[in-house]
XYZ file of C-alpha atoms in Angstrom:
416
model
C -41.509 27.926 3.511
C -39.921 24.433 3.167
C -42.230 21.467 1.387
C -41.907 17.988 1.596
C -40.692 15.790 -1.641
C -41.495 12.617 -0.271
C -39.546 10.126 1.685
C -36.119 11.075 2.335
C -34.763 7.677 1.725
C -36.322 7.897 -1.859
C -35.438 11.400 -2.430
C -32.400 11.160 -5.237
C -28.996 12.608 -4.745
C -28.026 15.492 -6.344
C -25.617 15.205 -9.095
C -22.643 16.474 -7.282
C -23.412 14.219 -4.324
C -20.379 11.819 -5.894
C -18.395 14.986 -5.995
C -18.918 15.690 -2.549
C -18.067 11.975 -1.420
C -14.772 12.204 -3.011
C -13.823 15.322 -1.577
C -14.885 13.525 2.198
C -13.099 10.469 1.455
C -9.825 12.080 0.482
C -9.789 14.481 3.340
C -10.555 11.151 5.718
C -7.941 9.366 3.949
C -5.293 11.959 4.117
C -5.897 13.309 7.386
C -6.289 10.115 9.419
C -4.416 7.726 7.226
C -0.889 9.767 7.155
C -0.917 10.735 11.080
C -2.231 7.131 12.573
C -0.176 5.253 9.580
C 3.042 7.092 9.834
C 3.299 7.269 13.436
C 4.660 4.011 14.305
C 7.151 4.058 11.648
C 8.548 7.052 12.531
C 9.105 6.632 16.278
C 12.695 5.551 16.179
C 13.686 8.440 14.030
C 12.016 10.798 16.397
C 14.076 9.411 19.649
C 17.106 10.216 17.490
C 16.674 13.235 16.334
C 14.939 14.955 19.479
C 16.911 12.749 22.166
C 13.546 11.483 23.911
C 12.720 7.655 25.357
C 10.641 5.614 23.584
C 7.641 6.755 26.061
C 8.131 10.196 25.668
C 7.973 10.025 21.826
C 4.739 7.717 21.999
C 2.804 10.611 23.786
C 2.180 11.980 20.361
C -1.146 9.594 19.583
C -2.269 9.804 22.453
C -2.672 13.770 22.049
C -3.937 13.444 18.906
C -6.632 11.038 20.318
C -7.641 13.310 23.460
C -7.235 16.445 21.649
C -9.759 15.327 18.607
C -12.398 13.440 21.336
C -12.612 16.729 23.681
C -12.659 19.228 20.647
C -15.258 16.741 18.931
C -18.503 18.187 20.682
C -17.362 21.857 19.971
C -16.242 20.886 16.392
C -19.955 19.304 15.934
C -21.553 22.843 16.999
C -19.150 24.843 14.732
C -20.011 22.774 11.545
C -23.698 23.115 12.095
C -23.178 26.930 12.256
C -19.888 27.726 10.243
C -19.479 27.206 6.320
C -18.258 23.523 6.297
C -15.747 24.559 3.654
C -14.147 26.826 5.902
C -13.851 24.217 8.660
C -12.236 21.664 6.186
C -9.780 23.948 4.866
C -8.834 24.858 8.740
C -8.584 20.896 9.078
C -6.414 20.543 6.106
C -3.932 23.726 7.143
C -3.534 22.509 10.199
C -2.254 18.779 8.912
C -0.060 21.033 6.793
C 1.233 23.128 9.570
C 1.643 19.810 11.677
C 3.692 18.208 8.794
C 6.142 21.157 8.372
C 6.486 21.252 12.592
C 7.407 17.976 12.387
C 9.814 18.074 9.546
C 11.706 21.333 10.765
C 11.746 21.313 14.606
C 14.234 19.790 16.836
C 12.250 20.768 19.992
C 10.234 18.067 21.767
C 7.859 20.614 22.785
C 6.892 21.473 18.990
C 6.719 17.944 18.446
C 4.296 17.589 21.161
C 2.703 20.926 19.911
C 2.315 19.401 16.240
C 0.030 16.249 17.406
C -1.819 18.013 20.408
C -2.545 21.554 18.605
C -2.605 20.722 14.690
C -3.428 17.084 13.915
C -5.679 16.582 17.279
C -8.266 19.391 15.546
C -7.627 18.453 12.481
C -8.529 14.621 13.066
C -12.376 16.168 14.017
C -12.417 18.845 11.552
C -10.949 17.351 8.304
C -10.556 13.354 9.339
C -14.027 12.640 10.910
C -16.897 14.969 11.816
C -16.385 17.262 8.699
C -16.137 14.303 5.806
C -18.950 12.230 7.468
C -21.340 15.579 7.919
C -20.338 16.538 4.248
C -21.392 12.773 2.989
C -24.635 13.010 5.503
C -25.907 16.059 3.979
C -25.477 15.314 0.351
C -26.777 11.757 0.346
C -30.265 10.374 0.648
C -29.903 7.135 -1.145
C -27.286 4.974 0.058
C -26.479 7.183 2.938
C -24.981 4.121 4.645
C -23.118 2.580 1.618
C -21.441 6.161 0.954
C -20.344 6.627 4.574
C -18.789 3.175 4.561
C -17.224 4.020 1.163
C -15.671 7.214 2.296
C -14.175 5.635 5.582
C -12.516 2.773 3.736
C -8.820 2.921 5.164
C -7.120 3.020 2.038
C -4.285 5.428 2.999
C -3.924 4.032 6.045
C -2.998 0.326 4.681
C -0.521 1.881 1.972
C 1.494 4.254 4.121
C 3.232 1.983 6.543
C 4.656 -0.214 3.643
C 5.372 3.151 1.610
C 7.387 4.603 4.694
C 9.028 1.119 5.424
C 10.999 1.490 1.718
C 11.474 5.581 1.837
C 13.305 5.480 5.483
C 15.842 3.700 3.562
C 16.574 6.313 0.809
C 15.778 9.659 2.287
C 15.822 11.447 5.867
C 12.656 11.422 8.180
C 12.856 14.967 7.719
C 11.903 14.853 4.096
C 9.154 12.449 4.212
C 7.175 14.409 6.852
C 7.909 17.655 4.681
C 6.167 15.477 1.794
C 3.593 14.451 3.444
C 3.002 17.883 3.881
C 2.952 18.805 0.731
C 0.789 16.086 -0.595
C -1.805 16.533 2.053
C -1.476 20.598 0.798
C -1.987 19.449 -2.838
C -4.767 17.239 -2.294
C -6.750 18.944 0.707
C -6.547 22.573 -0.837
C -8.033 22.357 -3.811
C -10.497 19.823 -2.853
C -11.522 21.960 0.185
C -12.278 24.847 -1.816
C -14.292 22.881 -3.894
C -16.631 21.246 -1.254
C -19.866 22.818 -0.863
C -22.207 23.042 2.380
C -25.511 21.993 1.201
C -26.898 20.796 -2.294
C -28.271 23.581 -3.999
C -31.975 24.382 -3.461
C -32.413 21.676 -0.273
C -32.132 22.087 3.156
C -31.505 19.424 5.824
C -33.740 16.774 7.212
C -35.132 18.122 10.862
C -35.249 16.229 13.902
C -38.876 14.446 14.177
C -39.777 16.625 16.825
C -42.422 19.788 17.024
C -40.357 23.500 16.566
C -41.004 24.070 20.248
C -38.732 21.024 20.958
C -36.246 21.932 18.473
C -33.259 24.831 17.846
C -33.924 27.740 15.216
C -32.638 25.779 12.137
C -34.689 22.737 13.111
C -31.842 20.929 14.873
C -31.269 19.282 18.404
C -29.122 21.213 20.364
C -26.175 19.392 22.303
C -28.277 19.759 25.781
C -31.379 18.286 23.654
C -29.558 15.313 22.276
C -28.256 14.503 25.613
C -31.923 14.469 27.217
C -32.885 11.623 24.571
C -32.522 8.338 25.952
C -32.385 7.140 22.078
C -29.603 9.164 21.739
C -27.518 7.752 23.858
C -28.855 4.159 23.025
C -27.175 4.542 19.467
C -24.130 6.103 21.061
C -23.534 3.739 23.333
C -24.265 0.904 20.834
C -21.927 2.319 18.392
C -18.753 2.953 20.871
C -19.253 -1.009 21.776
C -17.813 -1.486 18.467
C -15.260 1.300 18.754
C -14.353 -0.011 21.499
C -13.699 -3.514 20.579
C -11.532 -2.392 17.356
C -9.314 0.187 19.957
C -8.602 -2.485 22.422
C -7.594 -4.814 19.561
C -5.436 -2.919 17.811
C -3.693 -1.834 21.082
C -3.619 -5.271 22.491
C -4.196 -8.202 19.835
C -0.227 -8.979 19.965
C 0.622 -9.554 23.756
C -3.193 -11.355 23.435
C -1.900 -13.405 21.050
C 1.311 -14.279 22.914
C -0.752 -15.219 25.687
C -2.577 -17.659 24.008
C 0.475 -19.634 22.726
C 0.683 -18.158 19.369
C 4.149 -16.790 17.944
C 4.712 -13.085 17.549
C 4.554 -13.329 13.695
C 1.431 -14.907 14.188
C -0.140 -12.588 16.846
C 0.941 -9.605 14.268
C -0.582 -11.496 11.425
C -3.660 -11.719 13.565
C -3.588 -7.809 13.573
C -2.789 -7.225 9.521
C -5.813 -9.547 9.223
C -8.155 -7.563 11.469
C -7.381 -4.316 9.189
C -7.849 -5.997 5.954
C -11.274 -7.493 6.828
C -12.090 -4.559 7.946
C -12.067 -2.581 4.597
C -14.664 -5.369 3.347
C -16.837 -4.230 6.643
C -16.952 -0.716 6.089
C -19.283 -1.413 2.881
C -20.767 -4.270 4.101
C -22.778 -2.666 7.031
C -23.197 0.900 5.291
C -25.241 -1.264 2.925
C -27.114 -3.070 5.778
C -27.412 0.034 7.265
C -29.779 1.348 4.243
C -31.765 -1.680 4.189
C -32.457 -2.284 8.013
C -31.748 1.420 9.519
C -28.624 2.374 11.294
C -30.148 1.461 14.839
C -30.991 -2.129 13.960
C -27.836 -2.522 12.059
C -25.826 -1.663 15.536
C -28.182 -4.308 17.105
C -26.807 -6.808 14.698
C -23.456 -5.802 14.778
C -24.036 -6.187 18.800
C -25.379 -9.543 18.337
C -22.760 -11.015 16.336
C -19.688 -9.504 18.267
C -21.085 -10.967 21.502
C -20.940 -14.330 19.830
C -17.216 -13.543 18.349
C -15.707 -12.364 21.444
C -17.410 -15.179 23.778
C -15.533 -17.996 20.920
C -12.204 -16.148 22.236
C -12.690 -17.511 25.370
C -12.121 -21.142 24.097
C -8.332 -19.764 23.068
C -8.784 -21.281 19.411
C -6.537 -22.644 17.307
C -4.514 -19.925 15.560
C -7.012 -20.648 11.835
C -10.021 -20.355 13.968
C -9.057 -17.139 15.862
C -8.034 -15.755 12.466
C -11.549 -16.328 11.513
C -13.246 -14.759 14.511
C -10.524 -11.899 14.627
C -11.170 -10.813 11.227
C -14.867 -11.056 11.592
C -14.545 -9.087 14.734
C -12.526 -6.396 12.310
C -15.510 -6.337 9.661
C -18.155 -5.513 12.397
C -15.918 -3.132 13.835
C -15.074 -0.903 10.547
C -19.182 -1.275 10.185
C -19.397 1.006 13.234
C -19.251 4.572 11.669
C -21.527 4.053 8.784
C -24.274 2.263 10.831
C -23.916 5.249 13.608
C -24.119 7.995 11.245
C -27.304 6.080 9.611
C -28.784 5.979 12.647
C -28.268 9.379 13.858
C -29.957 10.923 10.753
C -32.710 8.639 10.679
C -33.521 9.655 14.099
C -32.208 13.484 14.980
C -31.888 14.118 11.100
C -29.322 15.656 8.885
C -29.508 18.938 10.831
C -28.333 17.403 14.034
C -25.880 15.029 12.682
C -22.754 16.970 13.248
C -23.447 17.620 17.122
C -24.308 14.083 17.550
C -21.277 12.457 16.108
C -18.864 14.644 17.741
C -20.874 14.211 21.090
C -20.564 10.640 20.382
C -16.450 10.752 19.518
C -16.232 12.144 23.336
C -18.542 9.741 24.785
C -16.589 6.691 23.570
C -12.869 8.337 24.707
C -13.673 6.980 28.449
C -14.973 3.602 27.331
C -11.754 3.406 25.173
C -9.468 4.011 27.648
C -11.114 1.898 30.458
C -11.072 -0.591 27.851
C -7.325 -0.617 26.953
C -5.676 0.103 30.314
C -8.195 -2.064 32.270
C -7.537 -5.290 29.575
C -3.751 -4.418 30.394
C -4.325 -4.380 34.312
C -6.612 -7.536 34.304
C -3.818 -9.429 32.609
C -1.056 -8.140 34.731
C -3.151 -9.294 37.803
C -4.472 -12.795 36.494
C -2.126 -13.554 33.743
C -5.082 -14.016 31.346
C -7.326 -11.887 29.129
C -10.606 -13.484 29.839
C -11.764 -10.972 32.112
C -11.449 -8.029 29.451
C -12.739 -10.720 26.759
C -16.076 -11.230 28.829
C -16.344 -7.486 29.661
C -16.387 -6.932 25.748
C -19.004 -9.781 25.264
C -21.373 -8.365 28.264
C -20.831 -4.814 26.707
C -22.172 -6.022 23.314
C -24.737 -7.821 24.726
C -26.295 -4.772 26.336
C -25.178 -3.157 22.410
C -28.377 -5.434 21.455
C -31.052 -4.089 23.515
C -29.924 -0.602 23.078
C -29.869 -0.532 19.066
C -33.473 -2.259 19.343
C -34.455 0.620 21.442
C -33.482 3.020 19.675
C -34.594 1.728 16.125
C -38.434 1.194 17.833
C -38.509 5.480 18.340
C -39.704 8.048 15.481
C -37.765 8.093 12.367
C -37.011 11.322 9.758
C -40.108 11.043 7.722
C -39.172 13.641 4.859
C -36.822 15.087 2.808
C -37.361 18.878 2.756
C -37.010 21.121 -0.453
C -36.174 25.119 0.175
C -38.476 27.372 -1.122
């Protein structure tokens, strides 16, 4: 039988936890960083090589986002039932297959297949849910900080700068082939080194009587969806994710509408990304101190104020400060969400909860981006979209505080 060994946050991490964190960090960065970081710079070469329009070439990323989001709940369930090492390896193989396809294909259909059927599933398996679950299982102390470090956007910051210089020296096909070979060299050996669980330990269980949990001590998808606290944590995190994607998509036209030049607006986008690196670590640390749900409420309060400041159309230096702080808070959503889910529903339920959150966020993100563009085309201003985001963050404050008030996972369990 399982036996308690003390409060979960006080249970020491296994000596192999750091190794698992490195594996998770490399997997997340290679899959997400190369796919998202290379896409924009390779668009022109795709148009020329495949003979398609800019709109047709740009269809790749929406396919990745929709594919990974729709698959996320199923991946979350699979991770709870199938070897995580196997799923990380499948995600690695799909990533490599996608780049090899892009390197050799002259077909637009295969181009779409690479993004939709290779990179989409790989993003869930080896880019987001898989690595985050590995960290959640191995780290008891400083779990939020570990999640923050693993999700540092290191590769995505380096890839565009590197590819811009590489395109002047080698062909696009060689670039895709090189990325695929590098991904294979990193992801396959590290995937083989991944270990599903700490030896001798079981995952913390959902804080409910056995009759209200599944056989492995976790919540099923239906049980999570039936709990208001899950919706509260999820929607509080979705507010930050929506904010990040909205600004990442429309910050340049927003900046132009505020009277900034295009280089100034592009600089705002760079500032948001760079400051976000600090936010991933900072809010992971905060979540360890005050809990994931309270950290989400804190992010909601800060961002409600920051988005309201954008209504004043501040001068460039102040806009840069506000946008940078919004980016910092947005990057904190993943570690605070991860800490909140394991605090409230246990490590055993984490992969399902994370997968469901990804799908729940998709319609909010889509409506925000499309709706904001529509608001601007009708009114000539983004103020309506800014107000909507501020209101969303006000609701995130209440949702985070509500989620923080429930029962927490009380103890770390050790196997017999």
